[in-house]
DNA sequence: ATCATCCCTGTAATCGATTCCACGGCGTCG
DNA sequence: CGACGCCGTGGAATCGATTACAGGGATGAT
């Protein structure tokens, strides 16, 4: 593979001149410039990004560590993150933590070793020593979706409290009183916040949230199934199951089906995180939709700001309720499907 | 960030010795080794992967260019690719081509510029000049899922002909005679092969595949919707729509719903590529499942073989039919759901 | 004509690793 | 006792870029 030296030789100039042309430095004569350009495409020369990174101490690469790529919400987030990053001239390396803290640490390690310019993280846990160390070390870092209290980096996330309140009101309006939730891991902010928002919204309507109606999940489908089986085995099972993410909702649906029950006839179902498939499930599932594309864009921009020395903004965008048929029909509550 | 020089100074040895310790070179005295190790973790030193890559001319990184991350099939593929690569000591950089050839080229460009050790590609088109050039240049490269005729690199893919034949037989057994297909782009191998397999299987049963029953899609949901609308507008619409991937099946389902028709009562639906959501759609969708994890593993291994100087294997694994309810009930044809 | 200035260019240092080569010390063998 | 070989070590070259610095030539001003 041709190097800058070969180009210099071919063009009859020094490597410095070649470098200047490539970086469109002003002080190069028109003649030298054309000769260099000719040599560059005669040789099919492409600058070695590794060498360039070593010298300039920047890689124009962002690291994105997400909790679970197979979760459509995160897939979509990753896709928009890459899109915005590309628009700003960055590449993205995605690390999939699979909701496993040690895997998350592994990815952070290798990303730092590769000297990525900044890190976008949706933490799978409450924060490892490594994560604190990285944040303290001055590596530009932004939390997206989930964050870690006590680590002082910008956070870009959706606020679901309003939408959860809307959801609970919707359920209440349909006559449901016994509402259960499948929570995410307590170590994640989204795990806690969604339960709290749910509890608060219920309290406002004078409903209690007994412990038996709080299932412990881990944002994976299997845990949604287990938690739902637990609910269904109660003497007085809930009338509604609200899953704190889409995969657990899928598991819940499995468990309900396995019992031979029907949604929403026998039990209602709702989920946090809306995804295209929810339109096509049987029945279509009522969900709380996050503005994923906007979150991704804001997160990348905050990180780029941090990297390039500007002042980054923490951003919180509202999530919104999307009513479908999985909680029952309600003539006063019709909305568009997507 | 501490460099090897700092470690050398701290340990009172030369950088050469530090490097030897880090690479577990044999000829280092036990004493020097312990001093170096002490210095390394006193300083929290981590080798700079960029510098190392420059010197050794290898990055221990693979590039994966896929046609569409939002397609659950490719998401899953990517996830298993990363898993296997990690097991072999490689990182993965994913480039999402979004079924756009120019974006695919962009990603190949930047990956090559970053000097990835090898490239895993599921081409979105029939092959750009760039792709041919890269293949010829000796960059280790492997095609996965789709491939490009005339470019001589190992191919890891699933063979769907058997499964398609099973599907057509299943449909025939249910009494369906007018079968339509939504094809993928003609520039992709999977786009063509699936149509050919379908046509052949139909011919074997004495069924014709009129041109009007071949819809042209691009593996995206919207095209599945359009093609299906076309079918439904025919004087004699098909009894079955077979979508060549899961997203087009989703679009087909949309179009069928929009017409107020029911699956499978009014029209049957089947898809290539099975995904977890197909169990939960209304109705559950009959699909052809690829052994995604095995494909991913085989592809990474072939690429690693190529990189490390062993002889790589092209691999073709069989896909299999998974019957659900979207084509109608058939007592003789019951299988487990997943 | 002389000198300062500006423009263009090249030489060389540098980034942080790896690795070839040479060298000093010590043990072994004849 | 001398030669040889081996082991551990350090110096320095190298990978492919960027960039500070210096120098040469042309130009303009005085």
XYZ file of C-alpha atoms (C1' of nucleotides) in Angstrom:
736
model
C 0.000 0.000 0.000
C 1.437 3.295 -1.096
C 2.650 5.639 1.626
C 3.122 9.357 1.671
C 6.766 8.804 0.757
C 5.824 7.093 -2.475
C 3.536 9.960 -3.340
C 6.288 12.454 -2.576
C 8.746 10.575 -4.781
C 6.259 10.250 -7.613
C 5.382 13.939 -7.470
C 8.981 15.033 -6.998
C 8.290 16.919 -3.787
C 8.874 16.317 -0.087
C 6.507 14.482 2.186
C 5.803 17.746 3.941
C 4.376 19.200 0.774
C 2.259 16.148 0.188
C 0.921 16.365 3.697
C 0.145 20.032 3.184
C -1.814 19.313 0.052
C -3.753 16.545 1.753
C -4.680 18.780 4.645
C -5.385 21.704 2.326
C -2.813 23.886 3.948
C -2.770 27.260 2.158
C 0.928 27.670 1.409
C 1.407 25.273 -1.454
C 1.951 26.448 -5.024
C -0.702 25.557 -7.509
C 1.822 23.630 -9.515
C 3.013 21.475 -6.620
C -0.578 20.867 -5.673
C -1.543 19.542 -9.081
C 1.551 17.345 -9.209
C 0.729 15.892 -5.802
C -2.875 15.316 -6.714
C -1.796 13.591 -9.900
C 0.582 11.360 -7.944
C -2.100 10.593 -5.370
C -4.513 9.203 -7.836
C -1.887 7.611 -10.015
C -0.915 5.546 -6.989
C -4.392 5.269 -5.548
C -2.907 6.633 -2.361
C -4.987 6.817 0.798
C -3.582 8.268 4.010
C -2.965 5.758 6.761
C -5.435 6.684 9.482
C -3.425 4.790 12.076
C -0.288 6.832 11.488
C -2.273 10.011 11.370
C -3.966 9.189 14.650
C -0.679 8.455 16.341
C 0.696 11.803 15.352
C -2.350 13.970 15.918
C -3.587 12.111 18.988
C -7.079 11.944 17.616
C -8.847 9.124 15.906
C -12.074 10.773 14.798
C -13.789 7.763 16.257
C -16.446 7.543 18.935
C -17.132 4.537 21.108
C -20.722 3.556 21.777
C -21.300 1.052 24.546
C -24.869 -0.127 24.715
C -26.527 -2.604 26.973
C -28.056 -4.878 24.333
C -27.901 -4.564 20.553
C -30.655 -7.104 20.081
C -33.070 -4.775 21.779
C -34.618 -2.869 18.872
C -34.580 0.322 20.873
C -30.813 0.208 21.164
C -30.361 -0.981 17.603
C -32.238 2.062 16.456
C -30.291 4.289 18.794
C -27.032 2.891 17.460
C -28.115 3.429 13.919
C -28.953 7.095 14.475
C -25.824 7.634 16.510
C -23.742 6.394 13.625
C -25.671 8.570 11.213
C -25.136 11.751 13.179
C -21.518 10.874 13.935
C -20.841 10.338 10.260
C -22.370 13.705 9.494
C -19.903 15.245 11.939
C -16.974 13.325 10.479
C -16.655 10.621 13.096
C -16.773 6.856 12.861
C -18.415 4.790 15.561
C -17.287 1.572 17.201
C -20.156 -0.196 18.910
C -19.609 -2.329 21.970
C -22.460 -4.596 22.968
C -22.499 -5.206 26.699
C -25.327 -7.727 26.621
C -26.434 -6.323 29.992
C -23.266 -7.783 31.492
C -21.129 -5.334 33.472
C -17.894 -7.232 32.885
C -18.451 -7.217 29.151
C -19.190 -3.536 29.361
C -15.861 -2.998 31.091
C -14.109 -5.068 28.465
C -15.463 -2.844 25.739
C -14.612 0.348 27.549
C -11.091 -0.958 28.031
C -10.488 -1.788 24.393
C -12.114 1.424 23.219
C -9.847 3.474 25.454
C -6.849 1.444 24.319
C -7.764 2.347 20.777
C -7.800 5.957 21.808
C -11.292 6.775 20.651
C -11.965 10.486 20.940
C -15.037 10.077 23.091
C -17.355 7.592 24.686
C -21.120 7.298 24.572
C -22.424 4.926 27.222
C -25.725 3.498 28.246
C -24.534 1.809 31.418
C -25.659 -1.718 32.209
C -25.045 -1.247 35.897
C -24.488 1.261 38.630
C -20.980 2.037 37.512
C -17.778 0.059 37.735
C -14.554 1.497 39.158
C -13.294 1.561 35.570
C -16.160 3.755 34.434
C -15.538 6.237 37.240
C -11.845 6.239 36.438
C -12.471 6.905 32.761
C -14.865 9.722 33.557
C -12.361 11.249 35.949
C -9.456 10.804 33.547
C -10.936 13.439 31.295
C -11.924 11.167 28.447
C -14.904 12.894 26.838
C -17.944 10.896 27.841
C -21.703 11.245 27.598
C -24.420 9.048 29.028
C -27.360 8.218 26.826
C -30.677 6.718 27.945
C -29.322 5.506 31.263
C -26.869 7.317 33.476
C -24.974 6.879 36.697
C -25.621 9.201 39.629
C -22.436 10.704 40.962
C -20.542 10.598 37.705
C -20.476 14.098 36.392
C -20.915 13.801 32.644
C -23.641 15.111 30.362
C -26.742 12.960 30.166
C -29.051 12.661 27.183
C -32.241 10.832 27.935
C -35.990 10.711 27.693
C -38.266 11.607 30.541
C -41.090 9.129 30.756
C -42.945 10.455 33.792
C -45.551 12.340 31.763
C -46.143 9.425 29.445
C -46.355 6.981 32.340
C -48.929 9.231 33.974
C -50.878 9.286 30.713
C -50.660 5.528 30.551
C -51.898 5.005 34.079
C -54.739 7.453 33.466
C -55.606 5.562 30.281
C -55.644 2.271 32.169
C -57.692 3.768 34.980
C -60.133 5.153 32.447
C -60.568 1.657 31.036
C -61.585 0.506 34.488
C -58.345 -1.249 35.441
C -57.382 -0.974 39.081
C -54.867 -3.745 39.736
C -51.777 -2.685 37.804
C -48.475 -4.554 37.922
C -45.057 -3.568 36.607
C -42.059 -5.568 35.494
C -39.121 -3.441 36.551
C -35.647 -3.259 35.074
C -32.509 -3.882 37.136
C -32.346 -1.637 40.196
C -28.771 -0.758 39.235
C -29.976 1.102 36.154
C -31.591 4.496 36.268
C -34.234 3.517 33.765
C -34.954 0.484 35.926
C -35.806 2.699 38.899
C -37.301 5.757 37.291
C -39.961 3.863 35.445
C -41.128 2.136 38.604
C -41.135 5.398 40.510
C -43.051 7.203 37.814
C -45.546 4.352 37.744
C -45.946 4.322 41.503
C -46.386 8.088 41.660
C -48.940 8.111 38.877
C -50.911 5.396 40.639
C -50.783 7.203 43.932
C -52.221 10.303 42.280
C -55.215 8.212 41.302
C -55.469 6.679 44.719
C -54.195 3.254 43.627
C -51.725 1.209 45.628
C -48.788 -0.682 44.136
C -48.295 -3.742 46.336
C -44.876 -5.396 46.312
C -46.341 -8.502 44.760
C -47.197 -6.398 41.737
C -43.607 -5.340 41.207
C -41.779 -8.007 39.258
C -38.037 -7.927 39.026
C -36.711 -8.136 35.481
C -33.406 -7.531 33.758
C -34.629 -6.023 30.487
C -34.444 -9.424 28.760
C -37.385 -11.413 27.430
C -36.876 -14.400 29.732
C -37.191 -12.264 32.839
C -40.441 -10.799 31.534
C -41.777 -14.284 31.156
C -40.770 -15.303 34.658
C -42.158 -12.176 36.269
C -45.447 -12.562 34.434
C -45.743 -16.188 35.450
C -45.313 -14.956 39.000
C -48.141 -12.458 38.580
C -50.453 -15.020 37.049
C -49.831 -17.425 39.897
C -51.044 -14.910 42.488
C -54.374 -15.425 44.192
C -55.432 -12.106 42.817
C -53.511 -11.555 39.595
C -53.198 -8.025 38.176
C -55.475 -6.789 35.428
C -52.600 -5.094 33.636
C -48.933 -5.836 33.185
C -46.669 -2.929 32.313
C -43.232 -4.021 31.155
C -40.401 -1.530 31.580
C -38.952 -2.407 28.198
C -40.009 -4.058 24.958
C -38.191 -7.378 25.364
C -39.767 -8.042 28.740
C -43.127 -7.228 27.165
C -42.410 -9.920 24.615
C -41.682 -12.356 27.428
C -44.846 -11.318 29.195
C -46.832 -11.983 26.045
C -45.265 -15.443 25.879
C -46.213 -16.207 29.457
C -49.765 -14.981 28.956
C -50.174 -17.072 25.811
C -48.698 -20.105 27.512
C -51.435 -19.824 30.128
C -54.020 -19.736 27.390
C -55.098 -16.232 28.326
C -56.022 -13.490 25.888
C -54.841 -9.906 25.622
C -56.604 -7.636 26.399
C -59.658 -9.747 27.272
C -58.105 -11.597 30.202
C -55.208 -9.314 30.961
C -53.920 -6.065 29.527
C -50.343 -5.366 28.482
C -48.305 -2.223 27.935
C -44.627 -1.562 27.428
C -41.987 1.080 27.708
C -40.178 1.614 24.384
C -42.192 1.542 21.219
C -40.958 -0.445 18.237
C -42.363 -1.057 14.759
C -43.283 -4.653 15.603
C -45.725 -3.577 18.268
C -48.075 -2.544 15.474
C -48.167 -6.097 14.210
C -48.345 -8.147 17.355
C -51.542 -9.790 18.390
C -52.936 -7.477 19.630
C -51.024 -4.304 18.771
C -49.318 -3.180 21.945
C -49.811 0.103 23.751
C -46.392 1.557 24.426
C -44.430 4.584 25.502
C -42.342 5.867 22.638
C -38.999 7.562 23.043
C -37.740 10.097 20.505
C -34.854 7.794 19.637
C -33.467 9.690 16.664
C -33.457 12.976 18.560
C -31.809 11.362 21.558
C -29.091 9.895 19.375
C -28.456 13.182 17.645
C -28.360 15.150 20.871
C -26.010 12.627 22.456
C -23.564 12.712 19.567
C -23.656 16.474 19.464
C -23.014 16.717 23.197
C -20.061 14.379 22.839
C -18.669 16.268 19.861
C -19.017 19.483 21.838
C -17.055 17.973 24.663
C -14.347 16.677 22.339
C -14.015 19.870 20.399
C -13.895 22.093 23.447
C -17.376 23.537 23.407
C -19.774 23.361 26.325
C -21.974 20.284 26.093
C -25.661 20.263 26.944
C -27.443 17.648 28.990
C -30.739 17.001 27.244
C -33.993 15.515 28.454
C -36.753 14.923 25.919
C -40.295 13.820 26.723
C -41.496 10.341 25.846
C -45.093 9.958 24.731
C -47.854 7.409 25.067
C -48.991 5.509 21.978
C -52.327 3.819 22.614
C -53.115 0.597 20.778
C -55.405 -2.272 21.577
C -53.522 -4.289 24.176
C -55.187 -2.605 27.128
C -58.725 -2.708 25.844
C -60.885 -0.464 23.711
C -61.929 2.963 24.772
C -63.946 5.165 22.488
C -62.872 8.373 24.219
C -59.231 7.495 23.851
C -58.596 6.941 20.190
C -55.278 8.030 18.825
C -53.395 7.350 15.668
C -51.490 4.140 15.681
C -47.983 5.378 15.099
C -1.759 9.038 29.691
C 1.379 7.112 30.589
C 3.518 5.820 27.726
C 6.016 3.018 27.541
C 8.770 5.548 28.226
C 7.252 6.459 31.560
C 7.054 2.827 32.494
C 10.667 2.300 31.488
C 11.788 5.267 33.561
C 9.761 4.173 36.567
C 11.112 0.628 36.370
C 14.668 1.743 35.621
C 14.944 -0.257 32.421
C 14.840 0.527 28.712
C 11.697 0.689 26.653
C 12.866 -2.416 24.828
C 12.696 -4.383 28.037
C 9.269 -3.050 28.880
C 8.042 -4.040 25.454
C 9.501 -7.512 25.911
C 7.701 -7.956 29.193
C 4.422 -6.787 27.720
C 4.723 -9.211 24.843
C 5.963 -11.994 27.119
C 9.180 -12.366 25.248
C 11.279 -15.069 26.934
C 14.605 -13.322 27.399
C 13.845 -11.023 30.285
C 15.205 -11.645 33.773
C 12.672 -12.375 36.452
C 13.815 -9.331 38.336
C 13.364 -6.929 35.436
C 9.989 -8.454 34.765
C 8.680 -7.860 38.261
C 9.980 -4.298 38.256
C 8.253 -3.615 34.952
C 5.005 -5.139 36.118
C 5.137 -3.068 39.272
C 5.703 0.067 37.232
C 2.878 -0.829 34.863
C 0.279 -1.002 37.516
C 1.691 1.817 39.567
C 1.114 4.026 36.546
C -2.015 2.291 35.338
C -0.238 1.942 32.036
C -2.081 0.586 29.008
C -0.320 0.113 25.683
C -1.411 2.507 22.959
C -3.111 0.321 20.390
C -2.673 2.967 17.718
C 1.097 3.035 18.051
C 1.249 -0.716 18.232
C -0.820 -1.029 15.087
C 1.380 1.374 13.210
C 4.455 -0.616 14.014
C 3.103 -4.115 13.619
C 0.838 -3.331 10.680
C -2.054 -5.110 12.263
C -4.997 -3.719 14.141
C -6.678 -6.868 15.410
C -9.876 -5.353 14.117
C -12.360 -6.687 11.614
C -14.732 -4.602 9.546
C -18.277 -5.792 9.090
C -20.311 -4.080 6.403
C -23.951 -5.082 6.452
C -26.828 -3.982 4.333
C -29.205 -2.894 7.076
C -28.696 -2.997 10.839
C -32.351 -2.387 11.507
C -33.160 -5.702 9.902
C -33.231 -8.098 12.867
C -31.526 -10.770 10.807
C -28.484 -8.591 10.314
C -28.566 -7.296 13.858
C -28.370 -10.839 15.061
C -25.644 -11.651 12.578
C -23.640 -8.661 13.756
C -24.037 -9.655 17.336
C -22.727 -13.173 16.772
C -19.946 -11.916 14.549
C -18.742 -9.680 17.340
C -19.000 -12.519 19.817
C -16.893 -14.906 17.775
C -14.418 -12.191 16.820
C -13.942 -11.298 20.454
C -13.300 -14.938 21.245
C -10.537 -14.888 18.645
C -9.076 -11.653 19.961
C -10.475 -9.263 17.389
C -12.659 -6.199 17.704
C -15.327 -5.431 15.153
C -16.276 -2.164 13.510
C -19.735 -2.304 11.986
C -20.642 -0.274 8.942
C -24.329 -0.001 8.135
C -24.929 0.414 4.422
C -28.671 0.952 4.704
C -29.000 -0.900 1.373
C -27.253 2.051 -0.272
C -24.253 1.162 -2.404
C -22.587 4.542 -1.988
C -22.828 4.293 1.776
C -21.401 0.806 1.551
C -18.439 2.169 -0.369
C -17.992 4.910 2.165
C -17.718 2.361 4.940
C -15.350 0.144 3.027
C -13.192 3.186 2.371
C -12.944 4.260 5.979
C -12.429 0.717 7.196
C -9.542 0.228 4.794
C -8.125 3.603 5.770
C -8.173 2.419 9.351
C -6.247 -0.614 8.269
C -8.617 -3.221 9.603
C -7.116 -6.689 9.284
C -10.034 -8.095 7.342
C -13.419 -7.331 5.924
C -16.706 -9.175 6.256
C -19.240 -7.967 3.727
C -22.833 -8.627 2.909
C -22.977 -6.623 -0.302
C -25.908 -4.323 -0.949
C -25.349 -4.445 -4.676
C -23.643 -6.278 -7.482
C -20.248 -4.966 -6.586
C -18.711 -1.545 -6.961
C -15.323 -0.977 -8.575
C -14.045 -0.270 -5.079
C -15.133 -3.664 -3.825
C -13.384 -5.422 -6.687
C -10.274 -3.357 -6.106
C -10.222 -4.198 -2.417
C -10.678 -7.883 -3.118
C -7.884 -7.808 -5.676
C -5.591 -5.772 -3.442
C -5.228 -8.746 -1.160
C -7.144 -7.360 1.791
C -8.559 -10.414 3.523
C -12.243 -10.449 2.747
C -15.162 -12.824 3.198
C -18.725 -12.535 1.965
C -21.486 -13.430 4.338
C -25.134 -14.043 3.430
C -24.876 -12.354 0.053
C -21.970 -12.533 -2.321
C -20.812 -11.178 -5.653
C -20.232 -13.512 -8.566
C -16.832 -13.026 -10.103
C -15.137 -11.832 -6.962
C -13.058 -14.672 -5.700
C -13.365 -14.597 -1.936
C -14.774 -17.173 0.482
C -18.545 -17.091 0.879
C -20.447 -18.075 4.005
C -24.155 -18.330 3.449
C -27.316 -20.287 3.910
C -28.870 -22.333 1.155
C -32.600 -21.822 1.135
C -33.574 -24.012 -1.822
C -34.559 -26.990 0.286
C -36.541 -24.858 2.690
C -38.242 -22.987 -0.150
C -39.207 -26.301 -1.685
C -40.648 -27.385 1.664
C -42.523 -24.126 1.877
C -44.030 -24.435 -1.576
C -44.999 -28.031 -0.846
C -46.598 -26.900 2.399
C -48.561 -24.209 0.572
C -49.570 -26.631 -2.156
C -50.688 -29.086 0.489
C -52.916 -26.406 1.962
C -54.586 -26.050 -1.388
C -52.932 -22.835 -2.500
C -52.172 -22.574 -6.211
C -51.650 -18.888 -6.925
C -48.412 -18.008 -5.174
C -46.704 -14.644 -5.435
C -43.272 -13.543 -4.312
C -41.822 -10.200 -3.324
C -38.254 -10.366 -4.565
C -35.197 -8.580 -3.272
C -33.047 -6.367 -5.486
C -31.829 -8.190 -8.579
C -28.314 -6.940 -7.835
C -28.125 -9.104 -4.711
C -27.601 -12.834 -4.817
C -30.204 -13.437 -2.148
C -32.588 -11.335 -4.221
C -32.224 -13.685 -7.182
C -31.687 -17.043 -5.555
C -34.853 -16.887 -3.546
C -36.939 -16.148 -6.607
C -35.222 -18.897 -8.568
C -35.686 -21.430 -5.808
C -39.324 -20.430 -5.566
C -39.881 -20.674 -9.293
C -38.156 -24.057 -9.487
C -40.111 -25.456 -6.575
C -43.344 -24.303 -8.181
C -42.433 -25.794 -11.522
C -41.795 -29.130 -9.835
C -45.379 -29.044 -8.672
C -46.635 -27.941 -12.047
C -47.422 -24.396 -10.978
C -46.613 -21.348 -13.057
C -45.148 -18.128 -11.703
C -46.555 -15.342 -13.869
C -44.629 -12.076 -13.997
C -47.492 -10.272 -12.313
C -46.884 -12.458 -9.289
C -43.284 -11.350 -8.962
C -43.149 -8.086 -7.051
C -39.982 -6.068 -7.027
C -38.808 -5.094 -3.556
C -35.629 -3.756 -1.995
C -35.637 -5.641 1.302
C -37.277 -2.686 3.062
C -40.751 -2.636 4.578
C -42.105 0.096 2.305
C -41.340 -1.905 -0.829
C -43.154 -4.905 0.616
C -46.188 -2.737 1.120
C -46.119 -1.383 -2.430
C -45.608 -4.788 -4.005
C -48.453 -6.251 -1.994
C -50.764 -3.412 -2.934
C -49.917 -4.257 -6.527
C -50.856 -7.907 -5.992
C -54.122 -7.020 -4.299
C -55.078 -4.714 -7.142
C -54.833 -7.531 -9.689
C -57.994 -8.988 -11.223
C -56.947 -12.313 -9.854
C -54.867 -11.632 -6.745
C -52.565 -14.359 -5.388
C -53.634 -16.621 -2.545
C -50.197 -16.412 -0.946
C -47.552 -13.751 -0.664
C -44.015 -14.911 0.048
C -41.688 -12.079 1.050
C -37.988 -12.591 0.440
C -37.091 -11.011 3.759
C -38.715 -10.177 7.067
C -39.065 -6.414 6.613
C -40.926 -6.794 3.335
C -43.184 -9.295 5.068
C -43.956 -6.630 7.616
C -44.841 -4.236 4.815
C -46.997 -6.890 3.192
C -48.849 -7.383 6.455
C -49.456 -3.634 6.580
C -50.854 -3.586 3.074
C -53.102 -6.557 3.729
C -54.428 -4.985 6.927
C -54.990 -1.682 5.189
C -57.236 -3.471 2.710
C -59.203 -4.911 5.587
C -58.193 -8.459 4.660
C -57.296 -11.206 7.100
C -54.312 -13.527 7.256
C -54.550 -16.410 6.527
C -58.313 -16.360 5.852
C -58.204 -14.010 2.880
C -54.563 -14.306 1.926
C -51.616 -16.282 3.243
C -48.204 -14.864 4.098
C -44.739 -16.345 4.485
C -41.280 -14.848 4.801
C -37.636 -15.580 4.354
C -35.676 -14.973 7.579
C -37.211 -15.968 10.831
C -37.137 -13.585 13.750
C -38.437 -13.777 17.309
C -41.238 -11.312 16.561
C -42.840 -13.606 14.025
C -44.064 -15.720 16.907
C -46.030 -12.780 18.232
C -47.496 -11.235 15.127
C -51.127 -11.679 14.283
C -51.070 -14.389 13.087
C -47.666 -15.960 13.811
C -45.787 -16.005 10.524
C -44.471 -19.040 8.716
C -40.850 -18.371 7.845
C -37.604 -19.821 6.620
C -35.006 -19.707 9.353
C -31.321 -19.274 8.745
C -28.728 -20.638 11.180
C -27.551 -17.116 11.935
C -25.192 -17.884 14.785
C -23.463 -20.641 12.842
C -23.147 -18.435 9.793
C -21.589 -15.677 11.842
C -19.135 -18.021 13.472
C -18.140 -19.661 10.215
C -17.674 -16.293 8.548
C -15.431 -14.951 11.287
C -13.407 -18.128 11.328
C -12.951 -18.047 7.564
C -11.797 -14.463 7.796
C -9.417 -15.195 10.656
C -8.023 -18.112 8.646
C -7.408 -15.812 5.732
C -5.743 -13.192 7.913
C -3.567 -15.629 9.780
C -2.418 -17.448 6.688
C -4.493 -20.596 6.909
C -6.751 -21.814 4.142
C -10.278 -20.493 4.550
C -13.389 -22.520 3.911
C -16.431 -21.373 2.028
C -19.453 -22.621 3.965
C -23.047 -23.204 2.969
C -25.520 -24.203 5.643
C -29.110 -25.242 5.049
C -32.000 -23.000 6.036
C -35.138 -24.634 7.347
C -38.870 -24.061 7.185
C -40.697 -23.052 10.352
C -44.432 -23.499 9.918
C -46.788 -21.219 11.835
C -50.335 -20.132 11.188
C -50.014 -17.434 8.539
C -50.618 -19.815 5.640
C -53.572 -21.677 7.098
C -54.011 -24.698 9.299
C -53.027 -28.160 8.215
C -53.378 -31.115 10.522
C -50.765 -33.163 8.678
C -48.227 -30.426 8.912
C -47.904 -29.551 12.568
C -44.492 -28.639 13.807
C -43.200 -26.991 16.912
C -43.319 -23.275 16.843
C -39.678 -22.435 17.283
C 21.459 48.231 -5.033
C 20.116 46.544 -0.580
C 17.291 44.800 2.613
C 12.977 43.257 4.521
C 9.059 40.457 3.581
C 6.426 36.962 1.899
C 5.743 32.628 -0.142
C 6.942 28.144 -0.865
C 9.545 24.219 0.235
C 12.363 20.775 2.566
C 14.729 18.808 6.730
C 14.026 16.728 10.788
C 11.711 15.901 15.204
C 7.880 13.623 16.969
C 3.878 10.467 18.298
C 4.426 5.250 21.044
C 5.147 1.242 20.212
C 8.329 -3.220 18.196
C 12.491 -5.364 17.000
C 17.205 -5.863 14.924
C 21.738 -5.634 16.306
C 25.541 -5.124 19.283
C 27.608 -5.539 23.603
C 28.963 -6.949 28.293
C 29.119 -10.559 31.540
C 29.180 -15.137 32.797
C 29.294 -20.164 32.413
C 31.151 -24.097 29.947
C 34.191 -26.723 27.512
C 38.484 -28.086 25.570
C 43.445 -20.432 30.940
C 41.395 -18.858 26.712
C 37.664 -19.116 23.451
C 33.102 -19.619 22.500
C 28.202 -19.198 23.218
C 24.336 -17.699 25.502
C 21.557 -14.579 28.078
C 19.851 -10.228 29.287
C 19.877 -5.628 28.048
C 19.962 -1.140 25.713
C 20.500 1.839 21.608
C 18.516 3.030 17.593
C 15.834 2.304 13.389
C 11.292 1.955 11.924
C 6.164 2.263 10.889
C 3.488 6.793 8.243
C 1.923 10.547 9.100
C 2.098 16.058 10.983
C 4.377 20.266 11.840
C 7.996 23.528 13.789
C 11.727 25.645 11.914
C 14.865 27.219 8.678
C 16.233 28.546 4.224
C 15.945 30.090 -0.643
C 14.026 32.892 -4.134
C 11.173 36.482 -5.733
C 9.156 40.820 -4.924
C 8.655 45.429 -3.338
C 10.146 49.423 -0.886
C 13.584 52.741 0.003
